[in-house]
PDB file of N, CA and C in Angstrom:
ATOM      1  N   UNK A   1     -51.100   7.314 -23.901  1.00 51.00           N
ATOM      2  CA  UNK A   1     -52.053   8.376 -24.200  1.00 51.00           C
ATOM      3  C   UNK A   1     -51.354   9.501 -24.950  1.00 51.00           C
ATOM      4  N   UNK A   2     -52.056  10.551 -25.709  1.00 55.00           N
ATOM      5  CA  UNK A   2     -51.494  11.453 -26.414  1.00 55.00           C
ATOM      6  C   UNK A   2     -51.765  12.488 -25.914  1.00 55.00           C
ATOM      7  N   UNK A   3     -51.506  14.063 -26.783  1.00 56.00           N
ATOM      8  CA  UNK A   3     -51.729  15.148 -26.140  1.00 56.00           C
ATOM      9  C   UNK A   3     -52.997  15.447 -25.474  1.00 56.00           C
ATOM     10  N   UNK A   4     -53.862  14.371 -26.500  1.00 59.00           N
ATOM     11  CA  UNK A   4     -55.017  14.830 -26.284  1.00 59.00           C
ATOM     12  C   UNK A   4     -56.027  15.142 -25.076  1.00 59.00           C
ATOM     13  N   UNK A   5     -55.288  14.149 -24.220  1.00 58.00           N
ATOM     14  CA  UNK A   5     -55.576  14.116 -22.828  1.00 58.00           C
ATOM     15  C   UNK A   5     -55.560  15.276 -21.660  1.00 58.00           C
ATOM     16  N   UNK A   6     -54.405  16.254 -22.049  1.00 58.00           N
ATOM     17  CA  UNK A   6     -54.284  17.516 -21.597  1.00 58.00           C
ATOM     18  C   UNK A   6     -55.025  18.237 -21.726  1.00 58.00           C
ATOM     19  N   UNK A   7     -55.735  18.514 -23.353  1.00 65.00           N
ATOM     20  CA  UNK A   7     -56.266  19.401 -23.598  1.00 65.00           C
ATOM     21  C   UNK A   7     -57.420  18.741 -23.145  1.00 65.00           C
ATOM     22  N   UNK A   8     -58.337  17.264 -22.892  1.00 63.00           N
ATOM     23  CA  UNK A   8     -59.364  16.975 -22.721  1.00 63.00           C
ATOM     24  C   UNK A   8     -59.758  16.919 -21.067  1.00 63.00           C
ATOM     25  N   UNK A   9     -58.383  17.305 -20.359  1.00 64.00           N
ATOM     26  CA  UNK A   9     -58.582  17.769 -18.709  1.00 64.00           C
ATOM     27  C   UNK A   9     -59.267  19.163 -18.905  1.00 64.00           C
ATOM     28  N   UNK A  10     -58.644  19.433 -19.801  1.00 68.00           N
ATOM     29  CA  UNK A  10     -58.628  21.421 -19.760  1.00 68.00           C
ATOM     30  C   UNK A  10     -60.226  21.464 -20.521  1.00 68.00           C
ATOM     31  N   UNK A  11     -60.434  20.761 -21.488  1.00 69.00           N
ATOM     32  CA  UNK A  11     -62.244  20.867 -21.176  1.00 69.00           C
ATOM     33  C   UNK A  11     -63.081  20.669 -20.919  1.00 69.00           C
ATOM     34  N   UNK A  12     -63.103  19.796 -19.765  1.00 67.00           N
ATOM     35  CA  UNK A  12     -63.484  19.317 -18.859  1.00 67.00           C
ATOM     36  C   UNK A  12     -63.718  20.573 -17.906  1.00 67.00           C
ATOM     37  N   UNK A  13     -62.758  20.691 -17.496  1.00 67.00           N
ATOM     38  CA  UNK A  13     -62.505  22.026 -16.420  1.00 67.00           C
ATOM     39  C   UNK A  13     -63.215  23.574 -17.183  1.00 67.00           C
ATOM     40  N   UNK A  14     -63.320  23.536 -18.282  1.00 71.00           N
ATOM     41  CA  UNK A  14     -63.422  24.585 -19.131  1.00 71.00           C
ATOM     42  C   UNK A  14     -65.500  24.683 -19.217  1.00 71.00           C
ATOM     43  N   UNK A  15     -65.821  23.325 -19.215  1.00 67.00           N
ATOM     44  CA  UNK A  15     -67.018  23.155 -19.350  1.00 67.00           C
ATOM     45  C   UNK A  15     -68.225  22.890 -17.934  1.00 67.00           C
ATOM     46  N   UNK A  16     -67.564  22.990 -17.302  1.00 77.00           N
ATOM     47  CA  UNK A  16     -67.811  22.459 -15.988  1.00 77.00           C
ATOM     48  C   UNK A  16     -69.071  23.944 -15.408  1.00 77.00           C
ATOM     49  N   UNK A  17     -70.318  23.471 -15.168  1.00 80.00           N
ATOM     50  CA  UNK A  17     -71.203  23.812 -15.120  1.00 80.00           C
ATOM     51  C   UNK A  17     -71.051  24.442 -13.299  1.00 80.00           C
ATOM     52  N   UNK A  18     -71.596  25.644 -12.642  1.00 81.00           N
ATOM     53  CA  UNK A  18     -71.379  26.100 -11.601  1.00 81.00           C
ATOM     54  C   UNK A  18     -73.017  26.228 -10.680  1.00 81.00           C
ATOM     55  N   UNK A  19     -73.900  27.055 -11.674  1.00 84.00           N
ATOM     56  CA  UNK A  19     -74.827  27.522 -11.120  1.00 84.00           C
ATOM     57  C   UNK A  19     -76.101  26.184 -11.786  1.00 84.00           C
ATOM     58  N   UNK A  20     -76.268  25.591 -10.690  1.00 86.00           N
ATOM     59  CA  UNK A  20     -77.566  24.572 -11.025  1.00 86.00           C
ATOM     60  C   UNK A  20     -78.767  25.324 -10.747  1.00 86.00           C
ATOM     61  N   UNK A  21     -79.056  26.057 -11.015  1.00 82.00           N
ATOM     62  CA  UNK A  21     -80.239  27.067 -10.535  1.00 82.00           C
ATOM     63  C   UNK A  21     -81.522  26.753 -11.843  1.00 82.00           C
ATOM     64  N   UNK A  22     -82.525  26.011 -11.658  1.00 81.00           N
ATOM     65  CA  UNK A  22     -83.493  26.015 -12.867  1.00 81.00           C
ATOM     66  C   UNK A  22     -82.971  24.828 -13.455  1.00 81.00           C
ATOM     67  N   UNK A  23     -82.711  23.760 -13.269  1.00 84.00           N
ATOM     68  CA  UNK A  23     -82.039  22.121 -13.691  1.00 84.00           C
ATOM     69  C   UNK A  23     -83.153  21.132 -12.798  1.00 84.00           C
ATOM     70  N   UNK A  24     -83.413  20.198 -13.703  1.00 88.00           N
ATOM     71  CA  UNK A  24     -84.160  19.337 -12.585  1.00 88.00           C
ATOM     72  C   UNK A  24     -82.807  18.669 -11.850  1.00 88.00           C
ATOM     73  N   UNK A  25     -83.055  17.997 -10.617  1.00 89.00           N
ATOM     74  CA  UNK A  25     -82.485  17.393  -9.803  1.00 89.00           C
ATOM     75  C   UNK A  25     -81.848  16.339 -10.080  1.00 89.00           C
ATOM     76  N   UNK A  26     -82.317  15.362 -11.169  1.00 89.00           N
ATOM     77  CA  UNK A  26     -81.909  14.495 -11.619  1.00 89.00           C
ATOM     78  C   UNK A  26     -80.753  14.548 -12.742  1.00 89.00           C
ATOM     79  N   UNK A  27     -81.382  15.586 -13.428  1.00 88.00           N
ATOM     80  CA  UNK A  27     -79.780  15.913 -14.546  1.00 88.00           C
ATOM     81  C   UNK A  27     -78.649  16.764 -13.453  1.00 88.00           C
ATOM     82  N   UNK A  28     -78.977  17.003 -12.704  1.00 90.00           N
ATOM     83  CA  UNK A  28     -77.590  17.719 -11.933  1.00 90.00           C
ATOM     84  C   UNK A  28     -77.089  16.850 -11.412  1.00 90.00           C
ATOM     85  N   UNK A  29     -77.865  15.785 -10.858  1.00 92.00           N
ATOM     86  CA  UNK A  29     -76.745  14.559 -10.399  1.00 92.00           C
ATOM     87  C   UNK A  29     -76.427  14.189 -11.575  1.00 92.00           C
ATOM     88  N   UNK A  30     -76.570  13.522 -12.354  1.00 90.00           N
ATOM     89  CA  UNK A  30     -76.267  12.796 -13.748  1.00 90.00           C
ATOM     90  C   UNK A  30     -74.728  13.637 -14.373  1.00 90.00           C
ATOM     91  N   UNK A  31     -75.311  15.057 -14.733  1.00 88.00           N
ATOM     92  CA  UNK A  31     -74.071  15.811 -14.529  1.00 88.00           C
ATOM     93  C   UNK A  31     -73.226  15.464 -13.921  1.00 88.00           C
ATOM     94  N   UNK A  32     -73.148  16.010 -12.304  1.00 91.00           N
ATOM     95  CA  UNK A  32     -72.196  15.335 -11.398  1.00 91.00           C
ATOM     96  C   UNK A  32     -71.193  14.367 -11.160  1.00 91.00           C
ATOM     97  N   UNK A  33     -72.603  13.303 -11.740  1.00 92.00           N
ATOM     98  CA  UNK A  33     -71.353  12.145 -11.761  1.00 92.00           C
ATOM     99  C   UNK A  33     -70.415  11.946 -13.205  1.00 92.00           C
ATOM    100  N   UNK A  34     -71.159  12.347 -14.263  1.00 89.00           N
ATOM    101  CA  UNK A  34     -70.606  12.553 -15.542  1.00 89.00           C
ATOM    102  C   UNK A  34     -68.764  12.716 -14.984  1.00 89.00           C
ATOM    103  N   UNK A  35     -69.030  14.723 -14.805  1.00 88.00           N
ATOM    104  CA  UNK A  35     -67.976  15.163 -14.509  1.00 88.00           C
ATOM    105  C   UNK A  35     -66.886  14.883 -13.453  1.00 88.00           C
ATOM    106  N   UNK A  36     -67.759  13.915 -12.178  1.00 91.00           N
ATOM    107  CA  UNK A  36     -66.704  13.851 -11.089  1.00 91.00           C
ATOM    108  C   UNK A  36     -65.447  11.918 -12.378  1.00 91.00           C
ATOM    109  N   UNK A  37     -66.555  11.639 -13.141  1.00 91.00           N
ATOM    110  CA  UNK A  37     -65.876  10.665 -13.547  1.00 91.00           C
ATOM    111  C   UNK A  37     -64.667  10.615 -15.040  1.00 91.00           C
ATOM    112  N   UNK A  38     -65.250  11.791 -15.653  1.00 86.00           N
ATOM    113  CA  UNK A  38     -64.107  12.705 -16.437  1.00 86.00           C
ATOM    114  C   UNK A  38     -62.969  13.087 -15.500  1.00 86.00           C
ATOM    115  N   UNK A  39     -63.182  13.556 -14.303  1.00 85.00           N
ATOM    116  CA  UNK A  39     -61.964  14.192 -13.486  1.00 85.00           C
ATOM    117  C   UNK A  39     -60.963  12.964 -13.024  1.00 85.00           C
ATOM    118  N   UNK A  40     -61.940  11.944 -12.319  1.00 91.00           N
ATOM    119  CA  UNK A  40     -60.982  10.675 -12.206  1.00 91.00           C
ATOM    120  C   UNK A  40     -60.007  10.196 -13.033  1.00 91.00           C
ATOM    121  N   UNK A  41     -60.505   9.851 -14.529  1.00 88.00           N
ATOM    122  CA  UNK A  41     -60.167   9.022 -15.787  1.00 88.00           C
ATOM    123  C   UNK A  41     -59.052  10.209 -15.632  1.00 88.00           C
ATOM    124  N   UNK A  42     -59.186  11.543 -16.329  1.00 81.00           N
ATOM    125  CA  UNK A  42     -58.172  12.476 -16.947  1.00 81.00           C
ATOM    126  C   UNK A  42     -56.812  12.664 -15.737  1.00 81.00           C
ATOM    127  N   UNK A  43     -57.408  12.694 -14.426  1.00 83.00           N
ATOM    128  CA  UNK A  43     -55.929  12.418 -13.483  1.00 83.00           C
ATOM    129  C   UNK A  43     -55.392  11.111 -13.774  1.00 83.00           C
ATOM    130  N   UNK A  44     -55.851  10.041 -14.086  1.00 88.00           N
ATOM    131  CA  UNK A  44     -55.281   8.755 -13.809  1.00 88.00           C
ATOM    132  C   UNK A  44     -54.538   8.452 -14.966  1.00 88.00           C
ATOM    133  N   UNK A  45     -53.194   8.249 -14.238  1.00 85.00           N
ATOM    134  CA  UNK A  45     -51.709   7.858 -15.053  1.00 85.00           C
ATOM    135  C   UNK A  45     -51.871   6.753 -16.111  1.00 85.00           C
ATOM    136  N   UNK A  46     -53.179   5.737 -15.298  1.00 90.00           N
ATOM    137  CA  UNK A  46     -53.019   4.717 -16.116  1.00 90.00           C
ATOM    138  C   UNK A  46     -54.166   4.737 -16.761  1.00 90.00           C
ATOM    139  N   UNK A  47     -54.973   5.440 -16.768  1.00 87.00           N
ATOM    140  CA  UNK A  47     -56.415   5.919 -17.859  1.00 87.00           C
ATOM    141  C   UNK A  47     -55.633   5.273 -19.420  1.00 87.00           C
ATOM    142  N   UNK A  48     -56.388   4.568 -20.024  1.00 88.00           N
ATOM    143  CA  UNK A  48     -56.469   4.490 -21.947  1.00 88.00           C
ATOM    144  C   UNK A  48     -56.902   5.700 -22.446  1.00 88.00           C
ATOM    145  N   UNK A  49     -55.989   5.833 -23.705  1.00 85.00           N
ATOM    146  CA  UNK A  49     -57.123   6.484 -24.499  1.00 85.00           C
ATOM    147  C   UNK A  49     -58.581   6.485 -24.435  1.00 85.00           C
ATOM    148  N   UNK A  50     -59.362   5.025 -24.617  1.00 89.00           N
ATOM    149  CA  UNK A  50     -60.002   4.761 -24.843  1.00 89.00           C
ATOM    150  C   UNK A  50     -61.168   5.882 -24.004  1.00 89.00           C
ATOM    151  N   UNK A  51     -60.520   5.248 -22.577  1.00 89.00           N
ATOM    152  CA  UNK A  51     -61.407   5.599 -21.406  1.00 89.00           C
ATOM    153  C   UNK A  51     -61.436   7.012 -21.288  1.00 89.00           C
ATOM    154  N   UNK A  52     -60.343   7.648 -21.651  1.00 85.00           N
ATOM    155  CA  UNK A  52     -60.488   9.073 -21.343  1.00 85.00           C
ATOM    156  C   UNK A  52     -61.681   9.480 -22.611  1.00 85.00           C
ATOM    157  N   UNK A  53     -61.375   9.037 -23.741  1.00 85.00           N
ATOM    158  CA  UNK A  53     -62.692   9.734 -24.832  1.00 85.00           C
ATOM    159  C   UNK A  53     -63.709   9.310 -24.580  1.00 85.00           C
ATOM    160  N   UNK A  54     -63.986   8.339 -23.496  1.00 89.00           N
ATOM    161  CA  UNK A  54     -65.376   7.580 -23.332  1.00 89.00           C
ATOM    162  C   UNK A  54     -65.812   8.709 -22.607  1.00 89.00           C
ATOM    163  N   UNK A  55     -65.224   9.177 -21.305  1.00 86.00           N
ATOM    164  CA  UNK A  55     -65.434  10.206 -20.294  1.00 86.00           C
ATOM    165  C   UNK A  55     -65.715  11.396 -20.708  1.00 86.00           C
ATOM    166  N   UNK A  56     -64.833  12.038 -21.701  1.00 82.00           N
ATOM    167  CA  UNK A  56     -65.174  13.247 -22.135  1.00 82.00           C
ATOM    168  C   UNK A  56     -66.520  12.829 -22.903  1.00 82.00           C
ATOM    169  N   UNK A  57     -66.645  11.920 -23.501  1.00 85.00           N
ATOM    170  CA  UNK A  57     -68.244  12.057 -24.431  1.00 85.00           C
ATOM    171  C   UNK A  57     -69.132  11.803 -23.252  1.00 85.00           C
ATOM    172  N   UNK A  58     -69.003  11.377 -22.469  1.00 87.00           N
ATOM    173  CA  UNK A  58     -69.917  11.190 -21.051  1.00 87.00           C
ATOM    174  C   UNK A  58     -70.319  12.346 -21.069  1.00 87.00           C
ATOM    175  N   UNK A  59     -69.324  13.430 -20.437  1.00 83.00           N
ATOM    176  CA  UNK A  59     -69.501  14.228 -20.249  1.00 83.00           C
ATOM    177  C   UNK A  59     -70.144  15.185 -20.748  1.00 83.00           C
ATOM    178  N   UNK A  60     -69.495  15.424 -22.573  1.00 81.00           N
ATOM    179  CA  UNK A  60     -70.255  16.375 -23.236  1.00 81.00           C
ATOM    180  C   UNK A  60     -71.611  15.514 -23.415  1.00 81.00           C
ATOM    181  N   UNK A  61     -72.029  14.493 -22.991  1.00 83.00           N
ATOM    182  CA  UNK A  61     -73.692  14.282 -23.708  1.00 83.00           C
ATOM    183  C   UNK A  61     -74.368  14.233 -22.069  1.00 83.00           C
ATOM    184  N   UNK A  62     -74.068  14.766 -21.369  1.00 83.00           N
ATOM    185  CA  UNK A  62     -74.875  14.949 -19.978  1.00 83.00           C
ATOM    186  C   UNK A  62     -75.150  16.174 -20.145  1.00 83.00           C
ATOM    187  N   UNK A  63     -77.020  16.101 -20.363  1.00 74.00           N
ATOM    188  CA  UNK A  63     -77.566  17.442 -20.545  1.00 74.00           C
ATOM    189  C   UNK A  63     -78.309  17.655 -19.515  1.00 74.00           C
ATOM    190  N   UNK A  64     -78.292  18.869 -18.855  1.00 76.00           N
ATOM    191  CA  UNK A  64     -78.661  19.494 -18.109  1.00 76.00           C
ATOM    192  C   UNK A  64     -80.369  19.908 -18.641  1.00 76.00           C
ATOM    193  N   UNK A  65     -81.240  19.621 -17.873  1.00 78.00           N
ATOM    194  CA  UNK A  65     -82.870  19.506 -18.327  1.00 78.00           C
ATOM    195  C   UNK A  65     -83.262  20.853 -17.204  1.00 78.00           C
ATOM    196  N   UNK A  66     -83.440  22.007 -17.549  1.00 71.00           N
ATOM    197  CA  UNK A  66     -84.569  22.498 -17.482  1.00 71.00           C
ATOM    198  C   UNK A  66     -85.800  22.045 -16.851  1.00 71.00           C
ATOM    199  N   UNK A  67     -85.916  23.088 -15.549  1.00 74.00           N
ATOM    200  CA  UNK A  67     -86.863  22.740 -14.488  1.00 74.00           C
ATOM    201  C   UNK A  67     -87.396  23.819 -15.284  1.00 74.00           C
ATOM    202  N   UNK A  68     -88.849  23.786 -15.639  1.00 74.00           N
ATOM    203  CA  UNK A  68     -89.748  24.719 -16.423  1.00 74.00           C
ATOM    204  C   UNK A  68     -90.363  25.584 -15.298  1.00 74.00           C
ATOM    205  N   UNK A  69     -90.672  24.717 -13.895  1.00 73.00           N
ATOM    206  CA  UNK A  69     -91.192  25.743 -12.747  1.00 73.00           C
ATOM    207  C   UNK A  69     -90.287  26.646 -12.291  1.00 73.00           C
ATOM    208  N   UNK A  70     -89.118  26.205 -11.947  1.00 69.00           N
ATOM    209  CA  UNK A  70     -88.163  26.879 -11.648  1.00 69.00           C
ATOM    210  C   UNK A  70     -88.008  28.254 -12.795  1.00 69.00           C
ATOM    211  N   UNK A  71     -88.209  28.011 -13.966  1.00 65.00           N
ATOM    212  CA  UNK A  71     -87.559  28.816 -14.765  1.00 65.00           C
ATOM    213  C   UNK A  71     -88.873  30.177 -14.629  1.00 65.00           C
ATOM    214  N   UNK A  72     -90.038  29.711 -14.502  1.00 69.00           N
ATOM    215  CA  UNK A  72     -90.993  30.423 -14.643  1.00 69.00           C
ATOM    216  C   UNK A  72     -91.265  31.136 -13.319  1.00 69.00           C
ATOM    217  N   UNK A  73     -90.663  30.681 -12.247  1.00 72.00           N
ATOM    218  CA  UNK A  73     -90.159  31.376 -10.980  1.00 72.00           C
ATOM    219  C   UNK A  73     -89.463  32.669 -11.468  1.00 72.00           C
ATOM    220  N   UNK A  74     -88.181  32.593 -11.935  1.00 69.00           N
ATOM    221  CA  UNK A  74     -87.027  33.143 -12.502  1.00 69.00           C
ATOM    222  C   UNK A  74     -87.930  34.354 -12.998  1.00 69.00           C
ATOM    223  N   UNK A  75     -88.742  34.373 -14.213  1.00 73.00           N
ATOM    224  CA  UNK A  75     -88.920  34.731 -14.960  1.00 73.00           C
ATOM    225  C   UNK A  75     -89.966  35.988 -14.290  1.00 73.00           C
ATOM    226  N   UNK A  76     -90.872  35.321 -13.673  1.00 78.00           N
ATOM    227  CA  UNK A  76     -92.123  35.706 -13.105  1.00 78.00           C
ATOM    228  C   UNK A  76     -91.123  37.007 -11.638  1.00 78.00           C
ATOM    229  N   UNK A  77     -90.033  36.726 -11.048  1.00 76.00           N
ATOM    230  CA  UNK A  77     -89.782  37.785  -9.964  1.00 76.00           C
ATOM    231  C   UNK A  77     -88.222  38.386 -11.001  1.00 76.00           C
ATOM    232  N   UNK A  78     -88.009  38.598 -11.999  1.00 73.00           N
ATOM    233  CA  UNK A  78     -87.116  39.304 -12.601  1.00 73.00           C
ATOM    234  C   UNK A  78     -87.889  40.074 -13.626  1.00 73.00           C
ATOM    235  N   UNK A  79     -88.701  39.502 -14.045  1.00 66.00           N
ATOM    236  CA  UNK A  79     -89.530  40.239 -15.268  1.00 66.00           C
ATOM    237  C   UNK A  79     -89.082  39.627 -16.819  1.00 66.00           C
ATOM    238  N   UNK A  80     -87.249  38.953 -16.295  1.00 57.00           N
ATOM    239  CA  UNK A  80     -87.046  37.956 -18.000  1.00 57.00           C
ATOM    240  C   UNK A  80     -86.381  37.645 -17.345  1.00 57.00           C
ATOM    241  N   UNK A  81     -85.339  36.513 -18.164  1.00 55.00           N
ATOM    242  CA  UNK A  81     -84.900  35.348 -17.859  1.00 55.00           C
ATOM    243  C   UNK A  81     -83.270  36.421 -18.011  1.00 55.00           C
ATOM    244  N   UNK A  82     -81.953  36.126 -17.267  1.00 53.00           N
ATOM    245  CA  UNK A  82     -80.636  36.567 -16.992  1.00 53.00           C
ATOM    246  C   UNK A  82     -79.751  35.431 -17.312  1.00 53.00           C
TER     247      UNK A  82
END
């Protein structure tokens, strides 16, 4: 593996989503597992290249979907969206 792997732990960690607040349920798991499987690949000594860029694109294409009720919750007891 090359450098690239360092820096692709570090955005991993860099991108890593905290507040699921207003996400449907289903993209936060999807997320989840995205990222718990980027974290595996990027610790593992014996990870490929391959596998680690598979993981990071896992990762960056796990989109987080917008719960529209939730958001309109949000919206409706703040007065706008934060």
């Amino acid at each position: 593996r090359d450098r690239s792997v360092s820096r692709g732990l570090g955005d991993v960690y860099k991108r890593q989503v905290t507040d699921f607040t207003g996400y449907t349920s289903e993209s936060v798991t999807a997320y989840k597992v995205a990222l718990d499987n980027a974290k595996e690949v990027l610790t593992n000594e014996d990870a490929t290249q391959a596998e680690v860029d598979e993981a990071i694109a896992a990762l960056t294409n796990a989109v987080l979907v917008t719960d529209k009720s939730k958001l309109q919750e949000k919206i409706d007891s703040h007065g706008h969206i934060r």
